[in-house]
Tab-separated table of C-alpha atoms in Angstrom:
chain	number	residue	atom	x	y	z
A	1	SER	CA	146.695	177.918	58.789
A	2	ASP	CA	147.568	176.092	55.386
A	3	ARG	CA	148.568	172.516	55.833
A	4	PHE	CA	150.988	170.839	53.219
A	5	PHE	CA	150.590	167.164	52.253
A	6	TYR	CA	152.892	165.153	50.108
A	7	GLY	CA	152.528	162.132	47.457
A	8	GLY	CA	152.420	162.705	43.548
A	9	GLY	CA	153.823	166.145	44.243
A	10	ALA	CA	152.995	168.335	46.880
A	11	ALA	CA	149.209	169.835	47.742
A	12	ARG	CA	148.278	172.704	50.021
A	13	PHE	CA	144.998	172.993	51.906
A	14	ASP	CA	143.715	176.206	53.315
A	15	GLY	CA	140.699	174.936	54.851
A	16	SER	CA	138.275	175.009	51.670
A	17	THR	CA	140.465	174.906	48.617
A	18	TRP	CA	143.409	172.582	47.410
A	19	THR	CA	146.405	173.827	45.357
A	20	ALA	CA	148.610	171.228	43.783
A	21	TYR	CA	152.065	171.688	43.141
A	22	LEU	CA	154.165	169.756	40.292
A	23	SER	CA	157.275	169.855	38.388
A	24	THR	CA	155.365	172.290	36.172
A	25	SER	CA	154.975	174.759	39.258
A	26	GLY	CA	158.608	174.678	40.180
A	27	LEU	CA	158.976	171.601	42.389
A	28	SER	CA	162.054	169.809	41.627
A	29	SER	CA	160.404	166.407	41.552
A	30	VAL	CA	156.799	164.857	42.195
A	31	ALA	CA	158.525	162.114	44.354
A	32	VAL	CA	158.254	164.078	47.540
A	33	ASN	CA	159.412	162.234	50.802
A	34	ASP	CA	158.880	164.544	53.389
A	35	ILE	CA	158.114	168.224	54.314
A	36	ALA	CA	158.967	170.703	56.836
A	37	VAL	CA	157.787	174.087	57.576
A	38	GLU	CA	159.803	176.932	59.264
A	39	ALA	CA	158.490	177.998	62.511
A	40	ASP	CA	157.225	181.385	61.444
A	41	GLY	CA	155.539	179.586	58.266
A	42	SER	CA	157.438	181.728	55.700
A	43	LYS	CA	159.057	178.789	53.946
A	44	VAL	CA	158.311	175.298	53.163
A	45	TRP	CA	161.040	172.642	52.634
A	46	LEU	CA	160.595	169.524	50.592
A	47	ALA	CA	162.902	166.416	50.428
A	48	THR	CA	162.542	164.813	47.167
A	49	ASP	CA	163.993	161.957	44.879
A	50	PRO	CA	164.939	162.099	41.353
A	51	SER	CA	162.961	160.421	38.625
A	52	TYR	CA	164.170	157.142	37.349
A	53	GLN	CA	164.467	155.478	33.805
A	54	TRP	CA	165.161	152.134	32.981
A	55	LEU	CA	168.667	151.521	31.374
A	56	ALA	CA	168.857	148.448	29.283
A	57	SER	CA	172.243	146.287	29.523
A	58	SER	CA	174.801	146.949	26.775
A	59	ASN	CA	176.352	143.602	27.389
A	60	PRO	CA	175.281	141.323	24.418
A	61	GLU	CA	175.772	138.162	26.463
A	62	ASP	CA	172.889	139.632	28.996
A	63	PRO	CA	169.541	137.934	28.538
A	64	PRO	CA	166.958	140.256	26.804
A	65	GLY	CA	165.411	142.670	29.456
A	66	THR	CA	168.479	142.958	31.775
A	67	GLY	CA	169.113	146.349	32.961
A	68	GLN	CA	168.402	148.310	36.114
A	69	TRP	CA	166.606	151.522	37.007
A	70	ALA	CA	168.808	154.777	37.313
A	71	PRO	CA	168.293	158.220	38.582
A	72	SER	CA	167.884	160.682	35.375
A	73	ALA	CA	166.843	163.997	36.748
A	74	GLY	CA	165.226	166.083	39.613
A	75	GLY	CA	165.481	165.296	43.332
A	76	GLY	CA	167.112	167.169	45.889
A	77	VAL	CA	165.532	169.957	48.110
A	78	SER	CA	162.720	172.483	46.880
A	79	VAL	CA	161.919	175.331	48.914
A	80	PHE	CA	158.485	177.349	48.769
A	81	ASN	CA	158.056	180.861	50.068
A	82	GLY	CA	154.533	181.448	49.201
A	83	THR	CA	154.957	182.826	45.719
A	84	SER	CA	158.366	181.200	44.364
A	85	TRP	CA	160.488	178.279	44.476
A	86	THR	CA	164.251	177.746	44.991
A	87	VAL	CA	166.038	174.357	44.319
A	88	TYR	CA	169.157	172.877	45.583
A	89	GLN	CA	170.505	169.845	43.515
A	90	ARG	CA	173.594	168.022	43.344
A	91	SER	CA	175.754	168.730	40.203
A	92	ALA	CA	177.781	166.028	38.673
A	93	SER	CA	180.131	168.656	37.341
A	94	ASN	CA	180.422	170.294	40.841
A	95	PRO	CA	181.598	167.975	43.559
A	96	ASN	CA	181.052	170.930	46.243
A	97	SER	CA	177.278	171.123	45.553
A	98	TYR	CA	174.657	170.533	47.714
A	99	PRO	CA	172.729	168.193	48.930
A	100	SER	CA	175.317	165.637	48.749
A	101	HIS	CA	172.855	163.223	46.997
A	102	ASN	CA	169.718	164.094	45.032
A	103	SER	CA	167.977	161.259	47.022
A	104	VAL	CA	166.790	163.327	49.886
A	105	ARG	CA	164.635	161.165	52.245
A	106	ALA	CA	163.674	163.436	55.060
A	107	VAL	CA	164.057	167.079	56.414
A	108	ALA	CA	163.858	168.492	59.859
A	109	ILE	CA	164.325	172.183	61.082
A	110	ASP	CA	165.855	172.612	64.481
A	111	ALA	CA	165.472	175.697	67.134
A	112	ALA	CA	168.229	177.562	65.414
A	113	ASN	CA	166.537	177.340	61.938
A	114	ARG	CA	169.102	175.034	60.663
A	115	LYS	CA	167.790	172.379	58.267
A	116	TRP	CA	168.866	168.922	58.323
A	117	PHE	CA	168.594	166.482	55.373
A	118	ALA	CA	168.781	162.548	55.372
A	119	THR	CA	170.064	161.579	51.975
A	120	TRP	CA	170.066	158.177	50.695
A	121	GLY	CA	173.877	157.577	49.692
A	122	GLY	CA	175.234	161.047	50.819
A	123	GLY	CA	174.914	160.879	54.707
A	124	ILE	CA	173.494	163.920	56.661
A	125	ASN	CA	173.487	167.605	55.100
A	126	VAL	CA	172.734	170.734	57.323
A	127	LEU	CA	172.353	174.044	56.008
A	128	ASN	CA	172.670	177.046	58.288
A	129	ALA	CA	169.918	179.386	59.177
A	130	ASP	CA	170.606	182.176	56.736
A	131	GLN	CA	171.157	179.350	53.851
A	132	SER	CA	174.880	180.700	53.206
A	133	SER	CA	176.792	177.472	53.988
A	134	TRP	CA	176.492	173.697	54.102
A	135	ALA	CA	178.036	170.940	55.974
A	136	LYS	CA	177.991	167.036	55.482
A	137	PHE	CA	178.366	164.136	57.930
A	138	ILE	CA	179.372	160.928	56.156
A	139	LYS	CA	180.696	157.689	57.346
A	140	PRO	CA	184.333	157.780	58.878
A	141	ILE	CA	186.736	155.924	56.696
A	142	LEU	CA	188.355	154.203	60.064
A	143	GLU	CA	185.475	152.217	61.729
A	144	SER	CA	187.369	153.158	64.975
A	145	THR	CA	186.478	157.015	64.457
A	146	PRO	CA	183.240	157.912	66.125
A	147	GLY	CA	180.529	159.320	63.259
A	148	LEU	CA	177.661	158.329	61.034
A	149	ALA	CA	177.275	154.559	60.866
A	150	GLY	CA	176.056	154.489	57.152
A	151	ASP	CA	175.708	157.072	54.601
A	152	TYR	CA	171.996	155.774	53.538
A	153	VAL	CA	169.914	157.799	55.906
A	154	SER	CA	166.160	157.140	55.627
A	155	SER	CA	164.635	159.693	58.620
A	156	ILE	CA	166.083	162.441	60.566
A	157	ALA	CA	164.483	164.654	63.466
A	158	VAL	CA	165.842	166.921	66.225
A	159	ASP	CA	164.773	166.857	69.754
A	160	SER	CA	164.433	169.877	72.327
A	161	SER	CA	167.922	169.442	73.384
A	162	GLY	CA	169.198	169.752	70.015
A	163	HIS	CA	170.586	166.155	69.521
A	164	VAL	CA	169.715	164.772	65.855
A	165	TRP	CA	168.393	161.310	65.476
A	166	ALA	CA	168.721	159.400	62.143
A	167	GLY	CA	167.732	155.942	60.838
A	168	VAL	CA	170.755	154.619	59.067
A	169	SER	CA	171.566	152.004	56.628
A	170	ASP	CA	174.853	150.373	55.309
A	171	PHE	CA	173.878	150.323	51.717
A	172	SER	CA	170.940	150.772	49.070
A	173	SER	CA	169.669	147.463	48.947
A	174	GLY	CA	169.366	146.883	52.835
A	175	GLY	CA	171.489	146.384	55.656
A	176	GLY	CA	169.754	148.637	58.426
A	177	LEU	CA	172.250	149.788	61.154
A	178	GLY	CA	169.469	151.308	63.479
A	179	VAL	CA	169.376	154.715	64.963
A	180	ASN	CA	172.420	157.229	65.157
A	181	VAL	CA	171.938	160.123	67.636
A	182	PHE	CA	174.412	162.694	67.807
A	183	SER	CA	175.294	166.631	68.802
A	184	ASP	CA	177.499	168.848	66.838
A	185	ASN	CA	177.326	171.440	69.894
A	186	GLY	CA	176.461	174.132	67.327
A	187	THR	CA	179.405	173.777	65.136
A	188	PRO	CA	178.939	171.344	62.053
A	189	LEU	CA	182.013	172.614	60.555
A	190	ASP	CA	184.154	171.292	63.367
A	191	PRO	CA	183.756	167.394	63.850
A	192	ALA	CA	186.231	167.509	66.970
A	193	ASP	CA	183.411	168.289	69.380
A	194	ASP	CA	180.745	165.922	68.242
A	195	ASN	CA	179.215	163.381	70.112
A	196	TRP	CA	177.733	160.098	68.483
A	197	ALA	CA	176.049	156.973	69.850
A	198	LEU	CA	174.422	154.218	67.940
A	199	PHE	CA	171.236	152.317	68.867
A	200	SER	CA	171.321	148.734	67.144
A	201	PRO	CA	168.455	146.341	66.814
A	202	ALA	CA	167.889	144.296	69.881
A	203	ALA	CA	169.371	140.727	70.093
A	204	ASP	CA	166.858	137.963	70.918
A	205	GLY	CA	165.442	138.478	74.678
A	206	GLU	CA	166.985	142.028	74.885
A	207	VAL	CA	165.375	145.426	74.781
A	208	GLY	CA	165.774	147.778	72.064
A	209	LEU	CA	164.776	148.406	68.400
A	210	ALA	CA	162.500	145.936	66.943
A	211	ALA	CA	164.133	146.120	63.570
A	212	ASP	CA	167.244	147.607	61.619
A	213	MET	CA	165.719	149.727	59.151
A	214	VAL	CA	164.193	152.855	60.806
A	215	PRO	CA	162.126	155.029	58.333
A	216	ALA	CA	160.124	156.880	60.828
A	217	LEU	CA	160.874	158.628	64.370
A	218	LEU	CA	159.442	161.043	66.759
A	219	VAL	CA	161.466	162.579	69.254
A	220	ASP	CA	159.891	165.526	70.485
A	221	GLY	CA	159.007	164.220	73.932
A	222	PRO	CA	160.775	162.507	76.943
A	223	ILE	CA	159.540	159.266	75.145
A	224	LYS	CA	161.174	158.779	71.754
A	225	LEU	CA	159.221	156.597	69.204
A	226	PHE	CA	160.985	154.537	66.451
A	227	GLY	CA	159.169	152.856	63.735
A	228	SER	CA	161.398	150.040	62.303
A	229	HIS	CA	161.313	147.053	59.552
A	230	THR	CA	163.422	144.715	58.341
A	231	ALA	CA	165.125	144.845	54.802
A	232	THR	CA	162.569	141.935	53.535
A	233	GLY	CA	159.502	143.767	55.465
A	234	ASN	CA	158.606	140.740	57.246
A	235	GLY	CA	159.547	142.139	60.788
A	236	GLY	CA	159.943	145.090	62.912
A	237	GLY	CA	157.201	147.466	64.754
A	238	LEU	CA	157.258	150.324	67.159
A	239	SER	CA	160.102	150.715	69.594
A	240	THR	CA	160.111	153.298	72.442
A	241	LEU	CA	163.010	154.919	74.418
A	242	ASP	CA	162.347	156.908	77.816
A	243	ASP	CA	164.866	159.676	78.635
A	244	ALA	CA	164.890	158.478	82.108
A	245	ASP	CA	166.227	155.159	81.150
């Protein structure tokens, strides 16, 4: 079967030939962060970042060279059915458009063929199986309300029991919070029956996550794996969680 790889756009290898997919092919951005394939192989889902441009400061009091990188175009979710592309992007003119942020860091597909997206600034989004409706999970306004710990989500996966696992952060420049796990009980539009938990980094001498930022996780089996690092990149490692614990 064909294998999809990412980095500098997307590429497919059929065992003998490579085919590259770029923005000119229909891909929403060449900055591809993650790929997931539906169980029947009919569609490929790609999580992408927008392109960025340097915006120089307009403040005459700032020193030369002052400015910041800002998203300019592209990003969101691209879907390939083997012949054509469909793109989902956040529109500034439509607050109800999805995904809720065009920086989409990861995608996972559950047993019901729902698509789950980790966005960097817009929380978690889910698209139902027939692609007719979206829902989102964001950090509650009240800290006492159970829910997503942070809206900057770097990784996402769904286990065999339907629990959604996500590496979450507090803000774009750092501030990792660990891993959220939750079950929406099959009703993403009804938060009242959601169950949430948060696994935080371990304190000195305790057992737990090696660091606060979790860009990689694997939750398919009875032992869950979490790859983590600190905001500065000078710590972290691989942590495991046994279902029997």
